[in-house]
PDB file of C-alpha atoms and ligand atoms in Angstrom:
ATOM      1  CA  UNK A   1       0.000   0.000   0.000  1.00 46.00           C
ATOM      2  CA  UNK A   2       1.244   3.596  -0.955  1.00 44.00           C
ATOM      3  CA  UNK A   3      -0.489   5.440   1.984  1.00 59.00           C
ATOM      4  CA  UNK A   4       1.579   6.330   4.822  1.00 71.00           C
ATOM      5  CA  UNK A   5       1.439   4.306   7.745  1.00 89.00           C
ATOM      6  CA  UNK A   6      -0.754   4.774  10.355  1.00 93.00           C
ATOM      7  CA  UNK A   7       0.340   4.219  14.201  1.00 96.00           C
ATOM      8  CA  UNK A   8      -1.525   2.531  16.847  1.00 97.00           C
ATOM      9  CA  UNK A   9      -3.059   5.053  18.997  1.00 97.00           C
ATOM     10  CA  UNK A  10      -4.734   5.411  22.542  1.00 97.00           C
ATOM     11  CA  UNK A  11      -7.370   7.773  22.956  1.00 97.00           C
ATOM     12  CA  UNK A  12      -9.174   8.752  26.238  1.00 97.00           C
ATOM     13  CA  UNK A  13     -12.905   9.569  25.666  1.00 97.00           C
ATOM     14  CA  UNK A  14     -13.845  13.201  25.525  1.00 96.00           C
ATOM     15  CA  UNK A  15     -17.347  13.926  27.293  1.00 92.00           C
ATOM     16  CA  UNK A  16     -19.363  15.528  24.593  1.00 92.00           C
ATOM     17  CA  UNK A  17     -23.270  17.118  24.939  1.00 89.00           C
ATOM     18  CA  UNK A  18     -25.799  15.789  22.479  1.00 86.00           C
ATOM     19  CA  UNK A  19     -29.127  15.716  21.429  1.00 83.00           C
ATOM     20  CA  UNK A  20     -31.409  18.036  23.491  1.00 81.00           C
ATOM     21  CA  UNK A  21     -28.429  17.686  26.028  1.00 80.00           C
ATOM     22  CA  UNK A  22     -27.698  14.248  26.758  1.00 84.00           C
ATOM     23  CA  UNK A  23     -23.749  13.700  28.030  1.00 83.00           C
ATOM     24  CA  UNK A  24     -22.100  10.971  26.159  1.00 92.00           C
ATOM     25  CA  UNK A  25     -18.129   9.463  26.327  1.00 96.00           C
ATOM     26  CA  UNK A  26     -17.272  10.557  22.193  1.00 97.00           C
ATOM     27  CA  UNK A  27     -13.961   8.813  20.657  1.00 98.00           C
ATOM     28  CA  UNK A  28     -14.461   8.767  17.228  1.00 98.00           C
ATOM     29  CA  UNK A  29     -15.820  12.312  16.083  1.00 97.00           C
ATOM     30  CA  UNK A  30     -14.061  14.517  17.806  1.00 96.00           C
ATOM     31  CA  UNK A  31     -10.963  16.545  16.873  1.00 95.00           C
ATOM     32  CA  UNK A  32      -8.266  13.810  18.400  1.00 96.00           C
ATOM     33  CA  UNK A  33      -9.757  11.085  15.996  1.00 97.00           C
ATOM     34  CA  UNK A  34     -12.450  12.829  13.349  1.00 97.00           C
ATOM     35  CA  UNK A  35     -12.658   9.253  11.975  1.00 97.00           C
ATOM     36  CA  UNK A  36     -11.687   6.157  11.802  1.00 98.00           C
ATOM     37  CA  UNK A  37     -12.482   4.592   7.821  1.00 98.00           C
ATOM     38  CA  UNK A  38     -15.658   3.642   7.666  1.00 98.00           C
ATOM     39  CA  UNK A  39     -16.214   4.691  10.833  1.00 98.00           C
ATOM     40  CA  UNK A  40     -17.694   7.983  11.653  1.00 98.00           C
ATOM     41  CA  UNK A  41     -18.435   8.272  15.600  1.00 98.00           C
ATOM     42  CA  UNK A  42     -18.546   6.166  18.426  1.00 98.00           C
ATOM     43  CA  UNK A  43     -20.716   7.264  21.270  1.00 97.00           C
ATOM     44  CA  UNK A  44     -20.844   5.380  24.574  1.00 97.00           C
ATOM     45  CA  UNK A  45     -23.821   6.786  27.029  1.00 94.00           C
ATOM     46  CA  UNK A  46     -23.860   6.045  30.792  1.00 92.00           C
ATOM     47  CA  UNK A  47     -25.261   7.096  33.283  1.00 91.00           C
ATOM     48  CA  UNK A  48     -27.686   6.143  36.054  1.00 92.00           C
ATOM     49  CA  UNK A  49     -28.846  10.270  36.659  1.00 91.00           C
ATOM     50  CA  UNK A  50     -31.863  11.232  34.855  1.00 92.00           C
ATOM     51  CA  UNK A  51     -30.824  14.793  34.022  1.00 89.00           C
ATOM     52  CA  UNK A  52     -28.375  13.173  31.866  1.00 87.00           C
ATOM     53  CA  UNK A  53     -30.686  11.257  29.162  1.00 91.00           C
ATOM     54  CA  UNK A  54     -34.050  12.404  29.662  1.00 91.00           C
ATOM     55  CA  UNK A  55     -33.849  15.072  27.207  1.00 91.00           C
ATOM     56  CA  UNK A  56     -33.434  12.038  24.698  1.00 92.00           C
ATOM     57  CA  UNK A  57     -32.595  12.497  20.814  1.00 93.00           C
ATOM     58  CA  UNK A  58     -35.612  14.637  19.254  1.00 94.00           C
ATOM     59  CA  UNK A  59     -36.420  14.318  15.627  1.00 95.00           C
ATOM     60  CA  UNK A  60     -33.133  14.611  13.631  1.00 96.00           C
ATOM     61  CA  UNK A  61     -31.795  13.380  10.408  1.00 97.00           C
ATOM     62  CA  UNK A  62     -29.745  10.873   8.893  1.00 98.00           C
ATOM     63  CA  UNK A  63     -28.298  10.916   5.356  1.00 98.00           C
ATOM     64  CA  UNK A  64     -25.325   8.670   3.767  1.00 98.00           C
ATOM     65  CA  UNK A  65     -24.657   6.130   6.252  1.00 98.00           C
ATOM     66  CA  UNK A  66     -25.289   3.572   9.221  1.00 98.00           C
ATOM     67  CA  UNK A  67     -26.343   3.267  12.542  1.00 98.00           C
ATOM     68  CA  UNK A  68     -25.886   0.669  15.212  1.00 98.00           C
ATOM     69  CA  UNK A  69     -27.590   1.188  18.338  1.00 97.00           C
ATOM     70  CA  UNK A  70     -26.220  -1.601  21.188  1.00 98.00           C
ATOM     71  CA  UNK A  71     -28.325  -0.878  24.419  1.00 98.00           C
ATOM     72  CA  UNK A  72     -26.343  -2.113  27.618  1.00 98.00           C
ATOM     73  CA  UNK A  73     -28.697  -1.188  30.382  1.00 97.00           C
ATOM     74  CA  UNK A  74     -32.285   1.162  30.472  1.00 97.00           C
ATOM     75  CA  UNK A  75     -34.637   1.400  27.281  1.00 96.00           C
ATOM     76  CA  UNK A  76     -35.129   3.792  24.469  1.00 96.00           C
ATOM     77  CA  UNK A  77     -37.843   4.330  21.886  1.00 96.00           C
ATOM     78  CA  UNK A  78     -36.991   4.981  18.252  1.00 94.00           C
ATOM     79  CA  UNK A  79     -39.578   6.319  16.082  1.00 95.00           C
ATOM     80  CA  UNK A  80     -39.080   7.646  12.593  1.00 94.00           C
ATOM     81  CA  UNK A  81     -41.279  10.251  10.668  1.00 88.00           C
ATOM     82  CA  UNK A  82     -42.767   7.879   8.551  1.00 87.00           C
ATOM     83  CA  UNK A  83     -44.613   6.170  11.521  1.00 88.00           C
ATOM     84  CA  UNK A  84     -41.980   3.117  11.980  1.00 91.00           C
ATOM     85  CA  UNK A  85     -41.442   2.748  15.705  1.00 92.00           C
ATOM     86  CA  UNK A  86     -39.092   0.204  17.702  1.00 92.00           C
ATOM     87  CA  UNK A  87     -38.214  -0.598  21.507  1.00 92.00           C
ATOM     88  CA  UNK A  88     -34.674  -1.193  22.271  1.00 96.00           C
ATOM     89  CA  UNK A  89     -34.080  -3.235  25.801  1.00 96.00           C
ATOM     90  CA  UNK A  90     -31.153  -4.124  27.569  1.00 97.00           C
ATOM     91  CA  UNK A  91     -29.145  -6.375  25.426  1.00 98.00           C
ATOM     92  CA  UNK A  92     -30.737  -5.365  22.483  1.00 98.00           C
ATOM     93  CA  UNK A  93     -29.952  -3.606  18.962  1.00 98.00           C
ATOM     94  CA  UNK A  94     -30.759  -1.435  16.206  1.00 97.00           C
ATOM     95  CA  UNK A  95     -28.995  -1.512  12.792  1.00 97.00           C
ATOM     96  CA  UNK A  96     -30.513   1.625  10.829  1.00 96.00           C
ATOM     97  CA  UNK A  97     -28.870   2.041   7.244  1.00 97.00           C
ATOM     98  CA  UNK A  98     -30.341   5.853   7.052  1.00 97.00           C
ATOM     99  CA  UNK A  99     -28.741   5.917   3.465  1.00 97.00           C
ATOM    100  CA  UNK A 100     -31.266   8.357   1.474  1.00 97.00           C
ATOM    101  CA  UNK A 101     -32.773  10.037   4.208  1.00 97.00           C
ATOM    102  CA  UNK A 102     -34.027   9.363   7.848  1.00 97.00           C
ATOM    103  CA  UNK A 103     -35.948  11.584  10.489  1.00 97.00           C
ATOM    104  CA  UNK A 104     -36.263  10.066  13.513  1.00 96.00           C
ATOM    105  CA  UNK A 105     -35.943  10.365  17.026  1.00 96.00           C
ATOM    106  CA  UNK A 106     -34.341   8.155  20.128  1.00 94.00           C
ATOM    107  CA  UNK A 107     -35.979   8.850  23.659  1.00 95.00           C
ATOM    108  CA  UNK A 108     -35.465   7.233  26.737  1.00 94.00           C
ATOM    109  CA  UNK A 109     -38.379   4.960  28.053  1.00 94.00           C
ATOM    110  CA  UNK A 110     -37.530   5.448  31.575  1.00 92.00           C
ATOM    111  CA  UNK A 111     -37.746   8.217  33.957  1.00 90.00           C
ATOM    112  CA  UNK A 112     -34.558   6.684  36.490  1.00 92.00           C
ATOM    113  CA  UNK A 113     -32.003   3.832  36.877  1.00 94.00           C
ATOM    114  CA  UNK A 114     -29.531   3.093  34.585  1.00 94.00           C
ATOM    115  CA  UNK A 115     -29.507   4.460  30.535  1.00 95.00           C
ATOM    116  CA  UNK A 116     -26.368   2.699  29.188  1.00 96.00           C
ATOM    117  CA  UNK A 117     -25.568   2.010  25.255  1.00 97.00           C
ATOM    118  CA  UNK A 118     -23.314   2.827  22.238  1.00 98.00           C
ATOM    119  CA  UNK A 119     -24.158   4.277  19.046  1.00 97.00           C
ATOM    120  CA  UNK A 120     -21.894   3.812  16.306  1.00 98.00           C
ATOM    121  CA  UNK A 121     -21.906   5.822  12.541  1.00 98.00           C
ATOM    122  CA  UNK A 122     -21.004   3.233   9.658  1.00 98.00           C
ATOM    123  CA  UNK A 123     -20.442   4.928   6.280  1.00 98.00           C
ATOM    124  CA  UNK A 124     -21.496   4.409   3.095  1.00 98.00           C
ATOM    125  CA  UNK A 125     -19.911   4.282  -0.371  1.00 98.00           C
ATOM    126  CA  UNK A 126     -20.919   6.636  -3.096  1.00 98.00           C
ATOM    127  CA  UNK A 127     -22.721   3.779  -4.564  1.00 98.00           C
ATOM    128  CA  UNK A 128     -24.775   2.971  -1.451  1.00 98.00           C
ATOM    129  CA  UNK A 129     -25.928   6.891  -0.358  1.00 98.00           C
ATOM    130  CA  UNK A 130     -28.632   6.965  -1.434  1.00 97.00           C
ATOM    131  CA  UNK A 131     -30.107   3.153  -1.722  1.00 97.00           C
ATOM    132  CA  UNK A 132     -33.952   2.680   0.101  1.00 96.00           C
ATOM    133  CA  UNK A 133     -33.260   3.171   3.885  1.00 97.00           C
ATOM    134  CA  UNK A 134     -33.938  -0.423   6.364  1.00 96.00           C
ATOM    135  CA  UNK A 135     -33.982  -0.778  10.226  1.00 95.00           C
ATOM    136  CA  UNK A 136     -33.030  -4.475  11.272  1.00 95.00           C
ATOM    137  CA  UNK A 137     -33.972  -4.834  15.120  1.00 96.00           C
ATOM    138  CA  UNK A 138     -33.200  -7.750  17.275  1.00 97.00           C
ATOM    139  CA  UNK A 139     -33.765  -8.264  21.125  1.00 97.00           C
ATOM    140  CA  UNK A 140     -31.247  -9.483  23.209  1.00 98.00           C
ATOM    141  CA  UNK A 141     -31.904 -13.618  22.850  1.00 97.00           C
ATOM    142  CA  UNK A 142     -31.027 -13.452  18.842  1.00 98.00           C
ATOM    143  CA  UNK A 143     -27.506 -12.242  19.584  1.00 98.00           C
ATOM    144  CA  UNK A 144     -25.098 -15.381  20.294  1.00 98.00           C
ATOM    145  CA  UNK A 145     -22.473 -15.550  23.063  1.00 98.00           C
ATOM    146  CA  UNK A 146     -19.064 -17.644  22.900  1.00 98.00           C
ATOM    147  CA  UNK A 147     -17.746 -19.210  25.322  1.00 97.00           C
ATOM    148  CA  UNK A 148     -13.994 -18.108  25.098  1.00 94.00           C
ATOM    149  CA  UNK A 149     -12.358 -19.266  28.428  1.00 94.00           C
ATOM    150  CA  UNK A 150     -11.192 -16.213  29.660  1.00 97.00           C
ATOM    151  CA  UNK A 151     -13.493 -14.567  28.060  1.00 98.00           C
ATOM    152  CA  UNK A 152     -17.039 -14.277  27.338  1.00 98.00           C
ATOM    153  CA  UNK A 153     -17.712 -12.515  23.689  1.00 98.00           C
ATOM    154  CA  UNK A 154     -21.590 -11.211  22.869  1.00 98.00           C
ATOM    155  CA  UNK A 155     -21.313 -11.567  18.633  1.00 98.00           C
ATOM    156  CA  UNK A 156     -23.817  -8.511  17.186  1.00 98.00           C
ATOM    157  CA  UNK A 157     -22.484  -7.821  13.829  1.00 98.00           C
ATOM    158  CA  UNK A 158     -20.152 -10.787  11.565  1.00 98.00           C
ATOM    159  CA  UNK A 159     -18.716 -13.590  12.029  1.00 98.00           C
ATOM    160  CA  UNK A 160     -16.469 -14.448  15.504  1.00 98.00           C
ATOM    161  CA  UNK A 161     -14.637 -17.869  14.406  1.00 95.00           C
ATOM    162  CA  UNK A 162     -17.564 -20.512  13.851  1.00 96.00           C
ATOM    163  CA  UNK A 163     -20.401 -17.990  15.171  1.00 98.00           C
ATOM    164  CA  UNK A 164     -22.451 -15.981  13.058  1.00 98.00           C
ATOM    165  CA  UNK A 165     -24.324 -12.328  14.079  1.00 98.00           C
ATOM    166  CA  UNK A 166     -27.757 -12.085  12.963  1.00 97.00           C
ATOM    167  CA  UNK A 167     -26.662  -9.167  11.518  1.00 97.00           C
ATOM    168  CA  UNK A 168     -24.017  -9.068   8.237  1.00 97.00           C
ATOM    169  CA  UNK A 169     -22.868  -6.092   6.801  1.00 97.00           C
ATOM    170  CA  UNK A 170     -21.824  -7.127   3.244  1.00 96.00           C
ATOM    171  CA  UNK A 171     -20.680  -3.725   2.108  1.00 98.00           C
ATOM    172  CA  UNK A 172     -17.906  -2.552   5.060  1.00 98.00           C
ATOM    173  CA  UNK A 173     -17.618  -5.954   6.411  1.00 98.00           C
ATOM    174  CA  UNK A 174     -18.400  -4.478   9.903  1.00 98.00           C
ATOM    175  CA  UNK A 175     -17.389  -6.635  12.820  1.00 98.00           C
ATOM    176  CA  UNK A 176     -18.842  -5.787  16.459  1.00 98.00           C
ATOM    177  CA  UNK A 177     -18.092  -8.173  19.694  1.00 98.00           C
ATOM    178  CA  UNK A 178     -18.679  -7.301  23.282  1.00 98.00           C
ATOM    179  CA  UNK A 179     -16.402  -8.900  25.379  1.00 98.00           C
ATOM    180  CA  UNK A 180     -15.807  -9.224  28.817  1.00 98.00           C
ATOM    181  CA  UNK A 181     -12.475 -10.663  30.136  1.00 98.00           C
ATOM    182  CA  UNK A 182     -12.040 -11.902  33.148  1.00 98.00           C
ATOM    183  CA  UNK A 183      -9.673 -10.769  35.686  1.00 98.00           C
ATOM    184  CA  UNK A 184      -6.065 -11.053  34.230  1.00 98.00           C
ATOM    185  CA  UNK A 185      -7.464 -13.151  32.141  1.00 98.00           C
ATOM    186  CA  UNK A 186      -6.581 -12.873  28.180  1.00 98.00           C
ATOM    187  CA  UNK A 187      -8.088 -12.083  24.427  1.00 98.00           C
ATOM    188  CA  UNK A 188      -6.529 -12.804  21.969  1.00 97.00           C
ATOM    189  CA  UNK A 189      -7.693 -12.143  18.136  1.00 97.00           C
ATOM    190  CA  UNK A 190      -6.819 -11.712  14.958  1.00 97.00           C
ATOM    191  CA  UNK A 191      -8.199  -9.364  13.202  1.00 98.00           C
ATOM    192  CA  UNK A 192      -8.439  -8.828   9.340  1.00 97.00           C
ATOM    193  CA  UNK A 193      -5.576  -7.094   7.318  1.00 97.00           C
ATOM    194  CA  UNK A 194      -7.820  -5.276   5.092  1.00 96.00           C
ATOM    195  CA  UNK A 195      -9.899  -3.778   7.686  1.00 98.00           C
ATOM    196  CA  UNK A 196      -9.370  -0.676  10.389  1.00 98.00           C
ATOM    197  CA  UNK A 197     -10.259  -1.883  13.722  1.00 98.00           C
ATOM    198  CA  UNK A 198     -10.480  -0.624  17.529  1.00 98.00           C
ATOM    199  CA  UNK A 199     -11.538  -1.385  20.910  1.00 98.00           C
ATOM    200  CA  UNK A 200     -13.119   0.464  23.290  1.00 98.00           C
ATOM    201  CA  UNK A 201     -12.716  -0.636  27.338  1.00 98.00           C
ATOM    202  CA  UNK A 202     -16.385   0.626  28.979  1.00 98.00           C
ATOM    203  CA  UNK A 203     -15.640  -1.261  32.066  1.00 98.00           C
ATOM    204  CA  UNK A 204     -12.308  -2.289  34.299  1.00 98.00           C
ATOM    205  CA  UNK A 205      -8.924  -1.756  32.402  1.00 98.00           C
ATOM    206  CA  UNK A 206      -6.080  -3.688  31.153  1.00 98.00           C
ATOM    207  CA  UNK A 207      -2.734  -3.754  29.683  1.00 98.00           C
ATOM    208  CA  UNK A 208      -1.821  -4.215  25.490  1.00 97.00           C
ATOM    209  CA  UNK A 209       1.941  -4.774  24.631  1.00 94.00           C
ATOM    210  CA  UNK A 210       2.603  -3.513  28.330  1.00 92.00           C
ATOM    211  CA  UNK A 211       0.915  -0.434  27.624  1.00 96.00           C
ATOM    212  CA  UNK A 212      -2.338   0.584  30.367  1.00 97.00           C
ATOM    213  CA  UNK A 213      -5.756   0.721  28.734  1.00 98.00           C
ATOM    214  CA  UNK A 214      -7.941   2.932  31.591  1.00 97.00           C
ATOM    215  CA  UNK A 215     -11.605   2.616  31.319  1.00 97.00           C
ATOM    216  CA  UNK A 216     -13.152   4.971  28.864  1.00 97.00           C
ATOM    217  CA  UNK A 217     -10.333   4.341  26.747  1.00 98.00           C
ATOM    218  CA  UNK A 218      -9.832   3.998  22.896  1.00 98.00           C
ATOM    219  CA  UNK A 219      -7.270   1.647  20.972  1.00 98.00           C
ATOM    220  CA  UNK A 220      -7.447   2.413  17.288  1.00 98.00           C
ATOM    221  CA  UNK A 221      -4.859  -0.183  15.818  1.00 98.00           C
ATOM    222  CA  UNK A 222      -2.888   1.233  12.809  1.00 97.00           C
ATOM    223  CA  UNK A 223      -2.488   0.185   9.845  1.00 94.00           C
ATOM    224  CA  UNK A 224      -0.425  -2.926  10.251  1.00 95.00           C
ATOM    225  CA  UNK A 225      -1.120  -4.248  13.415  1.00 96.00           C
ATOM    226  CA  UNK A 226      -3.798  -6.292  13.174  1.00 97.00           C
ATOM    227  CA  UNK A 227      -3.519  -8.626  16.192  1.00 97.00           C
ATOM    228  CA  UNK A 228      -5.143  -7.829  19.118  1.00 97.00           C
ATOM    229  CA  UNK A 229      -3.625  -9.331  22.783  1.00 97.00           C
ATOM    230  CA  UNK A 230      -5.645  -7.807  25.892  1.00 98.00           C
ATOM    231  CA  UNK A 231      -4.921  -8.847  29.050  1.00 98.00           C
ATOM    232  CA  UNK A 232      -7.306  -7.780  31.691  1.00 98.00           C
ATOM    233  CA  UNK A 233      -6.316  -6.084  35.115  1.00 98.00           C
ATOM    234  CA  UNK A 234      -7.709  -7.078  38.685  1.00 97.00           C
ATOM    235  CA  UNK A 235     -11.290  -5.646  38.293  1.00 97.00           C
ATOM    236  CA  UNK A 236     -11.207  -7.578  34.750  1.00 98.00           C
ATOM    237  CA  UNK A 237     -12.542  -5.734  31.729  1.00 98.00           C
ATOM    238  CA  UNK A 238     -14.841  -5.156  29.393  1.00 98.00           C
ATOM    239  CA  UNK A 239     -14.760  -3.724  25.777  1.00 98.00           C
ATOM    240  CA  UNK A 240     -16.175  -3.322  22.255  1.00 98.00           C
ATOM    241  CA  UNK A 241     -14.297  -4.674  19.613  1.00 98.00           C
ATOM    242  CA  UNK A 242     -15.086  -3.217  16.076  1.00 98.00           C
ATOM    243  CA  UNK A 243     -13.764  -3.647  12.735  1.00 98.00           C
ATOM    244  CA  UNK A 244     -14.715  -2.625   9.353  1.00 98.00           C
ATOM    245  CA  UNK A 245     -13.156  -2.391   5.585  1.00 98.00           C
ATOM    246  CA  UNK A 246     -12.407   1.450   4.652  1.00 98.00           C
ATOM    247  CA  UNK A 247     -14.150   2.941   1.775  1.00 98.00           C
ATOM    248  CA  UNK A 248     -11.282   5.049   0.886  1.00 98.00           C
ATOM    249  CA  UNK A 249     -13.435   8.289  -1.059  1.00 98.00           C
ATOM    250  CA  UNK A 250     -13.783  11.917  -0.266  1.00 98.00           C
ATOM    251  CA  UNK A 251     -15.845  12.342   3.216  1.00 98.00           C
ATOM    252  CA  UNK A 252     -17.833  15.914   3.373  1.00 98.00           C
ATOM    253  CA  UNK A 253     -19.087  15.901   6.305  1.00 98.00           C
ATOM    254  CA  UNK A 254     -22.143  18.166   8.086  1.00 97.00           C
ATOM    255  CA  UNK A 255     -23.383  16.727  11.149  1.00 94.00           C
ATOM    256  CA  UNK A 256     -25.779  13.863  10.497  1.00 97.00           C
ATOM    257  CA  UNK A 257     -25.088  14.290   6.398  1.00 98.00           C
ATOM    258  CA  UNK A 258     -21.799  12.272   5.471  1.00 98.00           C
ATOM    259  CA  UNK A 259     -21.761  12.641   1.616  1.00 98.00           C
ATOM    260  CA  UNK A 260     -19.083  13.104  -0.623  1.00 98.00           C
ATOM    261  CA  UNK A 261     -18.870  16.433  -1.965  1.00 98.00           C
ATOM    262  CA  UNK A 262     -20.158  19.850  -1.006  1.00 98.00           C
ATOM    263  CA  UNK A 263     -22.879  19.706  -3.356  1.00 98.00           C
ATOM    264  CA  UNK A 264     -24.319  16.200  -1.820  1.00 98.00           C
ATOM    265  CA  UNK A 265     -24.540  18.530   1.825  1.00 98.00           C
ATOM    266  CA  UNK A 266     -26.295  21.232   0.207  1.00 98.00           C
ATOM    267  CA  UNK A 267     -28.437  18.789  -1.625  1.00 98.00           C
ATOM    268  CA  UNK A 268     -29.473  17.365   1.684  1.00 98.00           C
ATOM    269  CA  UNK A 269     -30.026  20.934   3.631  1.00 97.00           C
ATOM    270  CA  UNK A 270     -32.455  22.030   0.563  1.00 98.00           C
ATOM    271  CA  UNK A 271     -34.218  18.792   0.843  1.00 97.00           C
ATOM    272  CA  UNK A 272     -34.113  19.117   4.935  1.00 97.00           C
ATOM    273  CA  UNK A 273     -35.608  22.836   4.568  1.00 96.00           C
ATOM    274  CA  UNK A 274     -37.594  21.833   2.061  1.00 96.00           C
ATOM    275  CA  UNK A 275     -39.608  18.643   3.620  1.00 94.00           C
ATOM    276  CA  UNK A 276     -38.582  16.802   0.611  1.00 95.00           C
ATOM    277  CA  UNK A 277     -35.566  14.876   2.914  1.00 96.00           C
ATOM    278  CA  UNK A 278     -37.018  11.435   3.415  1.00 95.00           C
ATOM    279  CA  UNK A 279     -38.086   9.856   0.116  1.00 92.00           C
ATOM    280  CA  UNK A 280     -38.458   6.417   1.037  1.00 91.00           C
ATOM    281  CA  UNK A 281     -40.776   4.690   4.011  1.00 92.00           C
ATOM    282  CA  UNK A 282     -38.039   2.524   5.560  1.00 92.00           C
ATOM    283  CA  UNK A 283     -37.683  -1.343   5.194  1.00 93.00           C
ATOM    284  CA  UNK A 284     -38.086  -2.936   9.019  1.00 93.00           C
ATOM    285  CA  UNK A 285     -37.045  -6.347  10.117  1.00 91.00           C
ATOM    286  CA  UNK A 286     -37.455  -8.036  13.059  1.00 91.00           C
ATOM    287  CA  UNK A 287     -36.585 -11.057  14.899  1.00 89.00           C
ATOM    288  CA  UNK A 288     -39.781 -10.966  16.764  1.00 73.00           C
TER     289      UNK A 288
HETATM  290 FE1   FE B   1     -30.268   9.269  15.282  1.00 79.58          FE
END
């Protein structure tokens, strides 16, 4: 490859308001990592204090890319403008390919105890923009969880050896695990040359290649280091692992548009201001 290298980096989380004021733990999206090919944001929301998620996510849009919504703990509502509505429990998921155009909104479905979740921002090729937008839901039960000896991994999106996610992402080849390590216990993967991959530790901490990992703390691996050896420390650890094939093309960027020129943005701001943004009543599928 002709591109210059990329290092391994660590990356503490950067506490970030969103929505109608909801705090969330940002890695990817803000100015220490504005992305991570395909990979657009990662969001990790936690907290057990109302004040801090009960303003929710009201109507916004979506144009050029993915969602996945994992819920840890607490439930949300998502309903979109075209009268599709879905409950997300703990355990549960939402893949939303927005694509064309989606207006929707996220609210929490609890008024105390604990809201806890990530939200991640896939994108799209040129070719795949603007294709007929699809929300694929699953509860908790349809996701599959190896047995690992030290660890324990939850399998939500591709393949982890012989196990298969309900959900497949054939265009970025998206891997997502959760996986929870026991205490100095070890996890050990390889993952594939041709994608960019991180974790994320949301619980405990750990070492990699004798460097700490605190909680709240990002590994984006660079480009040629591609095997992943975690050891867990005393409290043990837990983390999202996530791994996807870059699209390598132009990103313009404006807040929930990622297109790939200006034009494409101001395309999708006349057609916001315009009520002519969503063009398409979204696919659903459910596992039950
Ligand atoms: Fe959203």
């Amino acid at each position: 490859m002709s591109t210059a290298e990329r290092p391994t980096r660590y990356i503490p989380a950067m506490a970030v308001s969103e929505g109608a004021g909801v705090t969330v733990h940002r890695t990817i999206g803000t100015p220490a990592l504005r992305n991570f090919d395909p990979f657009m944001l990662l969001d990790h929301f936690s907290s057990d204090d109302p004040d801090d998620y009960i303003a929710g996510f009201p109507d916004h849009p979506h144009r050029g890319f993915n969602t996945f919504t994992y819920m840890l703990d607490g439930r949300m509502e998502h309903q979109d403008s075209m009268g599709n509505t879905g409950n997300l429990g703990p355990g549960s998921a939402q893949w939303m390919k927005a694509a064309s155009g989606v207006i929707h909104s996220e609210m929490p479905k609890q008024k105390d105890g604990l809201m806890r979740g990530f939200q991640l921002w896939i994108n799209l090729p040129a070719a795949h923009k603007m294709d007929h937008p699809e929300y694929q839901e699953y509860s908790a039960e349809a996701f599959p969880v190896v047995d690992a000896g030290d660890s324990r991994v939850k399998v939500l999106i591709g393949r982890y050896a012989d196990t298969a996610a309900p959900i497949v992402d054939d265009i970025t080849g998206v891997l997502y695990f959760d996986v929870q390590v026991k205490a100095g216990g070890r996890f050990a993967y390889a993952l594939p040359a041709t994608h960019n991959s991180l974790i994320y530790v949301f619980e405990g901490e750990g070492q990699r290649n004798d460097q700490a990992v605190p909680e709240h703390t990002l590994i984006a691996l660079g480009s040629q280091d591609h095997d992943l050896d975690f050891i867990a420390g005393k409290r043990g650890a837990r983390f999202v692992l996530i791994s996807g094939k870059p699209i390598r093309e132009p990103i313009v960027q404006y807040g929930p548009f990622v297109m790939n020129t200006r034009e494409e943005i101001e395309q999708a701001m006349r057609d916001f201001h315009s009520n002519n943004f969503v063009r398409d009543r979204a696919w659903v599928k459910r596992d039950k």
